[in-house]
Coordinates of C-alpha atoms in Angstrom, one line a residue:
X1 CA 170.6 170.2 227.4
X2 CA 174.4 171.9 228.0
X3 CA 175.4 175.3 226.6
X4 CA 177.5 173.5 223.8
X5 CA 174.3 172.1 222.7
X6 CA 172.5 175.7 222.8
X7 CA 175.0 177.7 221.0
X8 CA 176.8 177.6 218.2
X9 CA 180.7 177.9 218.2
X10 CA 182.0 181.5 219.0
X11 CA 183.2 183.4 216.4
X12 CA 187.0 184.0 216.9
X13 CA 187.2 187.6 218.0
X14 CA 189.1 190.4 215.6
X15 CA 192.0 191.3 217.9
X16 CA 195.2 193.5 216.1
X17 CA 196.6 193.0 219.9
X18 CA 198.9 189.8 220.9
X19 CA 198.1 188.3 224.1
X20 CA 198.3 190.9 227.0
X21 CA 201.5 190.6 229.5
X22 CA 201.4 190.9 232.9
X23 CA 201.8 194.1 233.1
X24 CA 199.2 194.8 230.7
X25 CA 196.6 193.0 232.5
X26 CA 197.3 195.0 236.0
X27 CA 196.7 198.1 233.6
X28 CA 193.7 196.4 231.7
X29 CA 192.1 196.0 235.0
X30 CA 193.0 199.1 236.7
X31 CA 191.5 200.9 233.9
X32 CA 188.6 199.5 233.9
X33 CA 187.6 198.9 238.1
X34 CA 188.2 203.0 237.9
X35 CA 185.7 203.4 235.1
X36 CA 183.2 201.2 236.9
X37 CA 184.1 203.0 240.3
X38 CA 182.6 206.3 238.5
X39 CA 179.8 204.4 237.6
X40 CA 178.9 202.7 240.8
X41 CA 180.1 205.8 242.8
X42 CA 177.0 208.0 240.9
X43 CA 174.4 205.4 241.9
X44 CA 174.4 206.3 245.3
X45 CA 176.1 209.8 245.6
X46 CA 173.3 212.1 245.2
X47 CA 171.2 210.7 248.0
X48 CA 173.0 212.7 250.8
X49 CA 172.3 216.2 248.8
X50 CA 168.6 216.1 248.7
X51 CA 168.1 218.7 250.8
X52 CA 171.2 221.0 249.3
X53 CA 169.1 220.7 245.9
X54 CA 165.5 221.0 246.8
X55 CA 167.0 224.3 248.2
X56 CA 168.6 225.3 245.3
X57 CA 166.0 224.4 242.9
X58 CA 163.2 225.2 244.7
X59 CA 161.9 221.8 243.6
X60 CA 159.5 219.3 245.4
X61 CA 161.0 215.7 246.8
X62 CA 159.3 214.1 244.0
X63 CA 161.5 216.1 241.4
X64 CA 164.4 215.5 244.0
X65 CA 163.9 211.6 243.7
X66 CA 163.4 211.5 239.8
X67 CA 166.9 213.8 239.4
X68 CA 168.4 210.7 241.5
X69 CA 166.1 207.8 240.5
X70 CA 166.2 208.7 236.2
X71 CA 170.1 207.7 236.1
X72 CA 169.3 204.3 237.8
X73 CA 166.8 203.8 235.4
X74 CA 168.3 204.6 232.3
X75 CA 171.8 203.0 233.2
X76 CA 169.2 199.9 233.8
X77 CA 167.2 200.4 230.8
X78 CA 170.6 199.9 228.1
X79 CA 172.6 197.7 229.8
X80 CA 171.7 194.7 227.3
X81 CA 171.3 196.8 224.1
X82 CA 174.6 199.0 224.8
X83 CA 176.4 195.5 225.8
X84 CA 175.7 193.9 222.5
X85 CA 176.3 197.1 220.6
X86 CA 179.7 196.7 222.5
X87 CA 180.4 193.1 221.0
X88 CA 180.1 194.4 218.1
X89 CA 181.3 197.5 217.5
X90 CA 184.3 197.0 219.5
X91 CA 184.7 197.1 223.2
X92 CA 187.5 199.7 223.9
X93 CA 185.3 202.6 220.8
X94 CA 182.4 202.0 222.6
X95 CA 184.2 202.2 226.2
X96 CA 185.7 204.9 225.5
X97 CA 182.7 207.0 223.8
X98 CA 180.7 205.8 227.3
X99 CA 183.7 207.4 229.2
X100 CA 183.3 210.6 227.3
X101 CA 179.6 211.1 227.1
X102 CA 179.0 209.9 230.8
X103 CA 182.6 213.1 231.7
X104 CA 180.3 215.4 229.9
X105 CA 177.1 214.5 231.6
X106 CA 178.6 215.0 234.9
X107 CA 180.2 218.6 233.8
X108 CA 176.9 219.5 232.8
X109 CA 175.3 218.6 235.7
X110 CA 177.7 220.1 238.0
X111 CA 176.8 223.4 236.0
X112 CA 172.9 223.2 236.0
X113 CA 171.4 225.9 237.0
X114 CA 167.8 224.8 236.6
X115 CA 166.2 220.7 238.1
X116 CA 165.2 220.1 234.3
X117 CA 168.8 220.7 233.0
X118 CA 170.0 218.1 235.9
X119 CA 167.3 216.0 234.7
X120 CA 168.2 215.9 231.2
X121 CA 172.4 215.4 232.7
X122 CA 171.4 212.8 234.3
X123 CA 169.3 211.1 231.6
X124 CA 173.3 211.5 229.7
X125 CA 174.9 210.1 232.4
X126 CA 172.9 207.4 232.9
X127 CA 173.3 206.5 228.5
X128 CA 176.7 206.6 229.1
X129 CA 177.1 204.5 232.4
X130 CA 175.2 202.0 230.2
X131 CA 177.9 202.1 227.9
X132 CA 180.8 201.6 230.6
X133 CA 179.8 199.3 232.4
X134 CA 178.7 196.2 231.1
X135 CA 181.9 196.6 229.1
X136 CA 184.2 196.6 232.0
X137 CA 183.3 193.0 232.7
X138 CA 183.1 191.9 229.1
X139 CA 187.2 193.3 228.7
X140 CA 188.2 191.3 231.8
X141 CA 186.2 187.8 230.0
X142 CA 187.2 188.4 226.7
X143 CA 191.2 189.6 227.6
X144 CA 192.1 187.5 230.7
X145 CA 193.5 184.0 230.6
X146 CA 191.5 181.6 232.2
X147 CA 193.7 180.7 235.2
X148 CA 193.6 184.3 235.9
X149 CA 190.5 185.5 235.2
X150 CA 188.4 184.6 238.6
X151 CA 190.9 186.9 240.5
X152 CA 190.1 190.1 237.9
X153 CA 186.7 189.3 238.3
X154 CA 186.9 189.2 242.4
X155 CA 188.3 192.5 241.9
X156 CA 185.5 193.9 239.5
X157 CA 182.9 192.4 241.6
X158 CA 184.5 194.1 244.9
X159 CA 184.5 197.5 243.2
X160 CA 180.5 196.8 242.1
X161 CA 180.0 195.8 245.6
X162 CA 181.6 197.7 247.7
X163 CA 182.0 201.0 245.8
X164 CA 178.6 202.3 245.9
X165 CA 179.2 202.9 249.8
X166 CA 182.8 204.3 249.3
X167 CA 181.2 206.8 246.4
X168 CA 178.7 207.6 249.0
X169 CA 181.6 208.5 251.9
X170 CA 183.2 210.6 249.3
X171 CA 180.2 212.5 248.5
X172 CA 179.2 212.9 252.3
X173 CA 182.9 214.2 252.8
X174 CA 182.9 217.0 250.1
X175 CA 179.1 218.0 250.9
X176 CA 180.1 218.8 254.3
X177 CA 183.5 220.5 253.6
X178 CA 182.7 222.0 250.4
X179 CA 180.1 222.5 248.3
X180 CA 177.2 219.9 246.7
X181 CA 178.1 220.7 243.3
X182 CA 181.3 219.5 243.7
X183 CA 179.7 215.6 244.0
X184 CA 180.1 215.6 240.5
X185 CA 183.8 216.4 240.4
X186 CA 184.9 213.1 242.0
X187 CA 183.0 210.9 238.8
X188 CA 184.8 213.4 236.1
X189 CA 188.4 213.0 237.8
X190 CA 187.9 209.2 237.7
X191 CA 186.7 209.0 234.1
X192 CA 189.6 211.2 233.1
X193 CA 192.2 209.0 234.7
X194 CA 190.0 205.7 233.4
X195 CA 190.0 207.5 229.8
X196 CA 194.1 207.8 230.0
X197 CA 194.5 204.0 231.2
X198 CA 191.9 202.7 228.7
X199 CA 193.5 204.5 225.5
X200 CA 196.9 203.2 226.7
X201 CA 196.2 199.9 228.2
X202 CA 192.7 198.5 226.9
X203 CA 193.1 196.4 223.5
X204 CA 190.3 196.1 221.5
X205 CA 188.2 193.2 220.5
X206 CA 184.8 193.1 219.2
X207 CA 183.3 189.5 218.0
X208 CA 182.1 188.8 214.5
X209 CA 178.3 188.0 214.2
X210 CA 176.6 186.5 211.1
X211 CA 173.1 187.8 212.1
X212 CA 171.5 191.1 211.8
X213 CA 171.8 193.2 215.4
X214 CA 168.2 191.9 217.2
X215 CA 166.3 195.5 217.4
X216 CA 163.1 194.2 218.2
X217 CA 164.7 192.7 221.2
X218 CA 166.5 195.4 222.5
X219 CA 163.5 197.3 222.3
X220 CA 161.3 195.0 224.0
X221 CA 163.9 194.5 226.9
X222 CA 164.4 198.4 227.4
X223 CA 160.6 198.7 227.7
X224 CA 160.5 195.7 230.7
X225 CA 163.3 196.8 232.2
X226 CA 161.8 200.3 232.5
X227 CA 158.6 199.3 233.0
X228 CA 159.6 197.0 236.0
X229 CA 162.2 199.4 237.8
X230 CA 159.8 202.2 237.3
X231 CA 156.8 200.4 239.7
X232 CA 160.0 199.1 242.0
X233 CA 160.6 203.0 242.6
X234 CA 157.6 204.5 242.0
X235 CA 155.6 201.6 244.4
X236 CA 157.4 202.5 247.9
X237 CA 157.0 206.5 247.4
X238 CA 153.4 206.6 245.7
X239 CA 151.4 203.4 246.4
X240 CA 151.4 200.2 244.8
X241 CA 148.2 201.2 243.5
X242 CA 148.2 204.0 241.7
X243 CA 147.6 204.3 238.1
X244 CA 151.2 205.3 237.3
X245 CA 152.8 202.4 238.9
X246 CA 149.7 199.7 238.2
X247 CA 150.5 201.5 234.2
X248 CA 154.4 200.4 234.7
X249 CA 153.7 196.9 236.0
X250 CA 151.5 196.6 233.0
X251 CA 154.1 197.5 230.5
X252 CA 156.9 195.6 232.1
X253 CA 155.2 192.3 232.2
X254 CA 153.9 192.8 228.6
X255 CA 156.9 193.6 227.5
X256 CA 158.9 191.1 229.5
X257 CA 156.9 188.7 227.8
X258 CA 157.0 190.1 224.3
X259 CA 160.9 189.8 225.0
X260 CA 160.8 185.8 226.2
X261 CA 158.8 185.0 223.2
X262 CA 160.9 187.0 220.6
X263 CA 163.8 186.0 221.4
X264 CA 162.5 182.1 221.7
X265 CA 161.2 182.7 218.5
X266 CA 165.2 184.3 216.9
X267 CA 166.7 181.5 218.5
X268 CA 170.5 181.7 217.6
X269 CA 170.0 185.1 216.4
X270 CA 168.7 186.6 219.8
X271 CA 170.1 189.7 221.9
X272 CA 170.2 187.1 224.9
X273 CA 169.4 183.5 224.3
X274 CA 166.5 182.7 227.2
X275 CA 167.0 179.0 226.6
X276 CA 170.5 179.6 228.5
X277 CA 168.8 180.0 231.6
X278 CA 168.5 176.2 231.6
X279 CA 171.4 175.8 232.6
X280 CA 172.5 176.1 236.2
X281 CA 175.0 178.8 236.2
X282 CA 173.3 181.3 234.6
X283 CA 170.1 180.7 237.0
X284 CA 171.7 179.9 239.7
X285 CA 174.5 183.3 239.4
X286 CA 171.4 185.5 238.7
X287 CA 169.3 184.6 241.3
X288 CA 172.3 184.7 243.8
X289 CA 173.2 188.0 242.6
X290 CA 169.5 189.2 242.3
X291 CA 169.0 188.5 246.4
X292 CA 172.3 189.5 247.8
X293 CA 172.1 192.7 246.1
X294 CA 169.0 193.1 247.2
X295 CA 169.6 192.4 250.9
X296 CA 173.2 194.8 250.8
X297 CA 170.8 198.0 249.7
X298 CA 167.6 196.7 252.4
X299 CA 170.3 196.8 254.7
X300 CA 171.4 200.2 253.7
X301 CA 167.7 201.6 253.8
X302 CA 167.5 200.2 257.2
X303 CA 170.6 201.1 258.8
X304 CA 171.1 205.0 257.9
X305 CA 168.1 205.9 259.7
X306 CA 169.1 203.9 262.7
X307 CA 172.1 205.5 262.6
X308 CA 170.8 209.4 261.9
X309 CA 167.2 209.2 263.6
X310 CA 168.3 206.7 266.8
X311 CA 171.6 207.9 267.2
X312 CA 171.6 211.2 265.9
X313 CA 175.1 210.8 263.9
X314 CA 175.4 212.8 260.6
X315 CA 175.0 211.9 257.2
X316 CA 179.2 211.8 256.9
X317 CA 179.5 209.8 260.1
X318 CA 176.3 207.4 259.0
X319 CA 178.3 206.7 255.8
X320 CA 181.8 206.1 257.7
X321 CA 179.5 203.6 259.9
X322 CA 178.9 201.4 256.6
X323 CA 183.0 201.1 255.8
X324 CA 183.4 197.9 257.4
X325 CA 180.8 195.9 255.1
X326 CA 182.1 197.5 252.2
X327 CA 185.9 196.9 253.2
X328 CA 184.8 193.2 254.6
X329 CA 183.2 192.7 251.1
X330 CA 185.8 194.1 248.8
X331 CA 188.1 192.0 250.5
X332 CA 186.4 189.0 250.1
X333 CA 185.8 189.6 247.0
X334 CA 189.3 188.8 246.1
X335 CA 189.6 185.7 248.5
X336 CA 185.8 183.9 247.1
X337 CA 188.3 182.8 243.8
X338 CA 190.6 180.7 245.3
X339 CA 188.1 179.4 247.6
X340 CA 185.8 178.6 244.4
X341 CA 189.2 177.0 242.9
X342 CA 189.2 175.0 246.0
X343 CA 186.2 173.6 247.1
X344 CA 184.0 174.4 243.9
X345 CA 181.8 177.7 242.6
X346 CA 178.5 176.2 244.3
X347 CA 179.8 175.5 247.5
X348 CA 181.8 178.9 247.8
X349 CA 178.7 180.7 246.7
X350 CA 176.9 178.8 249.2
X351 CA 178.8 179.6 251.8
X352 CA 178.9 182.9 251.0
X353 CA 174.7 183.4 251.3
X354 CA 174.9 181.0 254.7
X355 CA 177.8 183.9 256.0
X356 CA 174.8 186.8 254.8
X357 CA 172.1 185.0 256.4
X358 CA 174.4 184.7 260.0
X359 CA 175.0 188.6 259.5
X360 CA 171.0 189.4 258.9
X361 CA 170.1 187.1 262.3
X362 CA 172.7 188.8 264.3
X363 CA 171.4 192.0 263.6
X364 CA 168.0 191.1 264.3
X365 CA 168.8 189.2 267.6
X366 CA 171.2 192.0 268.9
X367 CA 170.1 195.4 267.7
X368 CA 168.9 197.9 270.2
X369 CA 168.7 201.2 271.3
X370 CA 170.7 201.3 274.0
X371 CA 174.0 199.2 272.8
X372 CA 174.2 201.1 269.4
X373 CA 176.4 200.9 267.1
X374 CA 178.4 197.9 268.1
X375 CA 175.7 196.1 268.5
X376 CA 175.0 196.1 264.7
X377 CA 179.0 195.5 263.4
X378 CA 179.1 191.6 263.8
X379 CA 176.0 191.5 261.2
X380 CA 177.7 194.0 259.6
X381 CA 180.9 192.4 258.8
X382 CA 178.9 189.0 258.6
X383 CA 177.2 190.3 256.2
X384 CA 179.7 192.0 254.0
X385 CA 182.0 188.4 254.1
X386 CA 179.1 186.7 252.7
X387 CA 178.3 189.0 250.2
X388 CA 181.7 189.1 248.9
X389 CA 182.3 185.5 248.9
X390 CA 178.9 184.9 247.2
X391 CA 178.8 187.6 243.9
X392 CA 182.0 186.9 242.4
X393 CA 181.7 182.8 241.5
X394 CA 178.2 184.2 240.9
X395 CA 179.4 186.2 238.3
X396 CA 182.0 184.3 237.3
X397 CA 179.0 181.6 236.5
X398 CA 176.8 184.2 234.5
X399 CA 179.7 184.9 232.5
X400 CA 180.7 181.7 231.6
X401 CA 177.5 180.8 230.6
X402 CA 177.1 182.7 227.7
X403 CA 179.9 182.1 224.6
X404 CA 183.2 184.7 223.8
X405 CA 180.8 186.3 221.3
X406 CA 178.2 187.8 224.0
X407 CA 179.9 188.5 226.8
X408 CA 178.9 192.2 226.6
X409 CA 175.2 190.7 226.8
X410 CA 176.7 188.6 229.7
X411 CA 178.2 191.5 231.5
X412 CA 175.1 193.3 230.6
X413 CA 172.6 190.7 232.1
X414 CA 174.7 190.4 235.3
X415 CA 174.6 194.2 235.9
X416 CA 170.8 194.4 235.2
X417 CA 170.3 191.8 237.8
X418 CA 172.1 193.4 239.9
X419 CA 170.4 197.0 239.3
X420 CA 166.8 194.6 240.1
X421 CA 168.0 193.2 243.3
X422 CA 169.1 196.9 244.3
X423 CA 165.5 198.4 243.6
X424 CA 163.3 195.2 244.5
X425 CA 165.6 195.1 248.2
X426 CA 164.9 198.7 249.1
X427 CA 161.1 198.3 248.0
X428 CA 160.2 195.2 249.8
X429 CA 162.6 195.2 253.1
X430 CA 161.6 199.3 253.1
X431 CA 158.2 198.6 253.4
X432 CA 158.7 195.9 256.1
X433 CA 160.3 198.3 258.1
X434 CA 157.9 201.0 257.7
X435 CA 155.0 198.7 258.2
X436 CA 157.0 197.3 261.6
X437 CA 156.9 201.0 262.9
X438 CA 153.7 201.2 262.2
X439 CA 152.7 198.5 264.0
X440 CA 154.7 199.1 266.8
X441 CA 154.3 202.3 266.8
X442 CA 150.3 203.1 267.2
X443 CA 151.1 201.1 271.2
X444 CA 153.2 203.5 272.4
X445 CA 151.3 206.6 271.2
X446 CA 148.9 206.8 274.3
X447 CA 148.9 210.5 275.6
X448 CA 150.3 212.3 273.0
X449 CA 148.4 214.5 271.0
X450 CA 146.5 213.4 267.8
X451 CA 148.3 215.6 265.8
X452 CA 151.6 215.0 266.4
X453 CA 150.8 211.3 267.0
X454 CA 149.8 211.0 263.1
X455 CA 153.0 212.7 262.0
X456 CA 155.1 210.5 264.1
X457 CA 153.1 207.3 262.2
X458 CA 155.1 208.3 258.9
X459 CA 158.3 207.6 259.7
X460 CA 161.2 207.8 262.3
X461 CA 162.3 210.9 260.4
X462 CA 159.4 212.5 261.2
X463 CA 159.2 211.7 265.1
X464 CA 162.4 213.1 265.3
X465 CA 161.6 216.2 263.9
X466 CA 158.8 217.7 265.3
X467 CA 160.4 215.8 268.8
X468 CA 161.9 218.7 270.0
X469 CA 158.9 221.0 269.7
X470 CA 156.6 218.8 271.6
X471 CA 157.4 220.5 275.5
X472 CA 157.1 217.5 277.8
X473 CA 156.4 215.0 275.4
X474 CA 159.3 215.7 273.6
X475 CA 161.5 212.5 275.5
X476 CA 158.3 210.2 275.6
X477 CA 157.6 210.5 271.9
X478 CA 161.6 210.6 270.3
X479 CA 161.9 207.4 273.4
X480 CA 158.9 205.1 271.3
X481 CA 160.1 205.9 268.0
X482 CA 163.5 204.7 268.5
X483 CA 162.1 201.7 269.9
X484 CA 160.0 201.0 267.1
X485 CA 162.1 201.6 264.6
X486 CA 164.2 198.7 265.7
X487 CA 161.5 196.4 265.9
X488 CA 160.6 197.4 262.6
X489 CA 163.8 196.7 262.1
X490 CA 163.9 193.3 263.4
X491 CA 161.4 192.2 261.4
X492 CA 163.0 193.3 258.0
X493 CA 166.2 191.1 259.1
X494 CA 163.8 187.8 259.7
X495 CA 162.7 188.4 256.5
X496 CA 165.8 188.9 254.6
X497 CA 166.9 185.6 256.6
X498 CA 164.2 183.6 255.2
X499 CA 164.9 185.0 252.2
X500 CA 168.7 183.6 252.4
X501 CA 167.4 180.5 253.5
X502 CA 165.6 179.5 250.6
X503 CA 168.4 180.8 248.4
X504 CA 171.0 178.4 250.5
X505 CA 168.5 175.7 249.7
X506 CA 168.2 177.0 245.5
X507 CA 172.0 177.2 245.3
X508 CA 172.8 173.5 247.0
X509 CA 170.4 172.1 245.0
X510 CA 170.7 173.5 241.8
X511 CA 173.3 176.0 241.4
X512 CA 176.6 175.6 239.0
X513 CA 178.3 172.8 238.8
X514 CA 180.9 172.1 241.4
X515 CA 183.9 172.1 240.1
X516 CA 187.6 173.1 241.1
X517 CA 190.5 174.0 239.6
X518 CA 192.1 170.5 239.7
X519 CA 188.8 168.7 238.1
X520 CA 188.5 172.1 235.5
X521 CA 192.3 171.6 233.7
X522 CA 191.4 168.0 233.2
X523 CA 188.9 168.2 231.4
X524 CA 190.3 170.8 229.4
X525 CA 193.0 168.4 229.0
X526 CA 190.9 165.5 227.7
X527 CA 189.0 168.4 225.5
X528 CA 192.4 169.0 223.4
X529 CA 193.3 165.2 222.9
X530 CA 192.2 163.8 220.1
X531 CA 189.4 160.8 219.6
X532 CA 192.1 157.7 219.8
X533 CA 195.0 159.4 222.4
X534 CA 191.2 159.6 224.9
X535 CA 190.3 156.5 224.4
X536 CA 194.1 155.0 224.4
X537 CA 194.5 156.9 227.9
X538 CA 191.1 156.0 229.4
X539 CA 191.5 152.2 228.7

């Protein structure tokens, strides 16, 4: 069964705009890469001022992790709602309104002077993230022609990729030469200069819709979605069995299920059309993006305590140390379109998870102690090539997959995958790790005392700090967890390359069609002719 077959025919969409020019589009898409770079900056930023804030606050690391883990999850939570509210309502209104609630959120929080007031901030920021950035994507699918529209995309999907790790440099840098607070500052100056670009440049388009807006829907997917994220954060810090995160499997599969069958049962008139994912571009772009995401933040869990704990850089140099994948990935990013255009969407996007899997073996096979740092680049910029290469034909497949008239639910579904992937990477490749020190660990232990044996079981983090008070032990004990960290870490990568291996597999076999740019205008050719000039021309 094809798309066509699936959905009806897109309404046409209410434009008082003409066609964009050239120059238009660069602004169009400069607006809206700086509006996502705010987003995608506050994702990450927070993590290096933990400490600065548990100070401040006098608050435990639990209310430390929910001040950086509630934005995640409410950006998560609305993505599909605040998409299709988008389509509707009209996607410059509501990008706008996103841009100013999400500029006050951060103000606030830059201001709180209590850990419930940043709560609450964040809770803001994270409504109005929801609000920016699935429309982002849907201005670029619903404004650019088609010849030109896998380029913008390259572009959007290098800021998504690789901005989370340049928002994190930027934070690092103003946490050590300023002051914490001023974290939030960066995200404000880019929403005021995305604000300026997006009432000047941005047309507006919203997509008529002869159904009622599907409430029941968007309930039942804000529910799964929070239910599921909730256990993927909650699992690693508290156990997988505790009530609270056994409670938030329960009422994400529930309501995951509730969704499917609701939205089987509205059919045309659905939030997002489940019977879609029948069709081999939407799979196969979701799964692709749901795994590579995945591996980019496992990597990132893994490598800043290899890079802090074994070789004792700081937070600003640990985050300098990433700027390769994320440069490598940006700029392939930009170069996976014309490859798509030239050898086809699945074979690019294969190529690109075969580049990630090289990157995640290298770094297993070479990693050490002793050689450092450059014996973890080649994976590195392995990694961030095949990355890059991979996510933007794989959003340029969810996207298409969906018609003119939900591609705010299209943008929407893409970044929801691609918020899953984050949290299910750094809970499952984070525990391997951990478990692999562990292991490795409890054999190198012999000798040093029981105490400060069971504290160096909890982490590398650990070992290192109570290191230096342990007199003559202190070399042994910092010496075995170093080591064991690495083979901990070694057994992540084989993982994540077995992962990559069955995706290679998924995506040969079954991911989107195959076609270039030569095979693409043909058949948009033969679309246009009528019923006798077609059959006149194939005879």
């Amino acid at each position: 069964m094809t798309t066509d077959q699936l959905v009806p025919e897109a309404a046409e969409p209410a434009r008082d705009e003409g066609t964009p020019d050239a120059r238009q589009l660069r602004g169009i898409l400069t607006a809206v890469s700086i509006a996502l770079m705010a987003v995608i900056a506050s994702v990450s930023g927070l993590n290096v001022a933990q400490t600065h804030m548990a100070v401040e606050y006098g608050a435990s690391q639990s209310t430390i992790l929910w001040i950086i883990n509630i934005y995640t999850l409410t950006l998560a939570a609305l993505l599909l709602p605040l998409g299709a509210i988008g389509d509707r309502l009209g996607r410059k209104p509501v990008l706008v309104a996103g841009l100013g609630v999400f500029g006050a959120a951060n103000v606030v929080a830059g201001l709180a002077p209590t850990a419930e007031i940043m709560l609450a901030a964040r809770v803001a920021g994270g409504v109005g993230a929801a609000m920016i950035m699935p429309i982002t994507l849907a201005v670029i699918t619903s404004t650019f022609p088609e010849e030109q529209r896998g380029r913008a995309i390259g572009v959007w999907t290098g800021v998504a990729g690789g901005g989370g790790i340049l928002g994190m440099f930027l934070s690092a840098l103003l946490v050590d030469v300023a002051d914490w607070r001023l974290l939030f500052a960066l995200p404000v100056v880019l929403v005021l200069v995305a604000l300026a670009m997006t009432l000047k440049s941005v047309p507006d388009s919203r997509e008529k819709s002869s159904h009622r807006f599907d409430t029941v829907g968007a309930l039942a997917s804000t529910a799964a979605v929070i239910g599921l994220v909730f256990v993927l954060q909650e699992g690693p810090e508290h156990g997988w069995t505790t009530p609270a995160t056994l409670t938030g499997l329960a009422v994400g599969l529930f309501a995951s299920a509730g969704f499917v069958s609701w939205e089987l049962h509205r059919r045309d008139a659905s939030l997002l059309d489940v019977r879609l994912f029948r069709e081999r571009g939407l799979a196969g772009g979701s799964i692709t993006l749901l795994v590579v995401f995945g591996v980019q933040a496992g990597v990132a869990v893994v490598l800043f305590p290899f890079f802090q704990a074994v070789l004792g850089w700081s937070g600003l140099v640990s985050t300098a140390a990433m700027m390769p994948m994320a440069v490598m990935m940006m700029a392939a990013s930009g170069l996976a379109p014309v490859l798509a255009a030239r050898i086809g969407a699945r074979s690019a996007m294969a190529a690109g998870i075969a580049l990630a899997a090289l990157g995640l073996a290298l770094m297993a096979l070479f990693v050490s102690v002793e050689g450092g740092y450059l014996s973890v680049l080649p994976g590195l910029l392995a990694i961030g090539l095949g990355m890059g290469l991979s996510m933007t034909p794989s959003t340029e497949a969810i996207t298409a997959s969906l018609p003119r008239e939900k591609q705010g639910v299209a943008s929407a579904l893409n970044d929801v995958t691609r918020e899953f992937g984050t949290a299910l990477g750094v809970a499952l490749l984070g525990a391997l790790v951990s478990a692999g020190y562990r292991d490795a660990i409890d054999d190198r232990l012999h000798g040093i005392p029981q105490g400060v044996a069971d504290r160096a079981r909890e982490g590398i983090a650990n070992a290192a700090e109570i290191a230096p008070g342990t007199g003559p032990d202190a070399r042994e004990l910092l010496h075995a967890a170093q080591h064991s960290f690495v083979e901990g870490w070694q057994q992540a990568m084989w993982a994540g390359v077995a992962v990559m291996g069955v995706l290679f597999v998924h995506v040969a076999l079954r991911g989107p069609k195959n076609t270039t740019t030569a095979v693409r205008n043909e058949d948009e050719t033969e679309a246009t002719e009528t019923g006798p000039a077609r059959l006149s021309r194939s005879s």
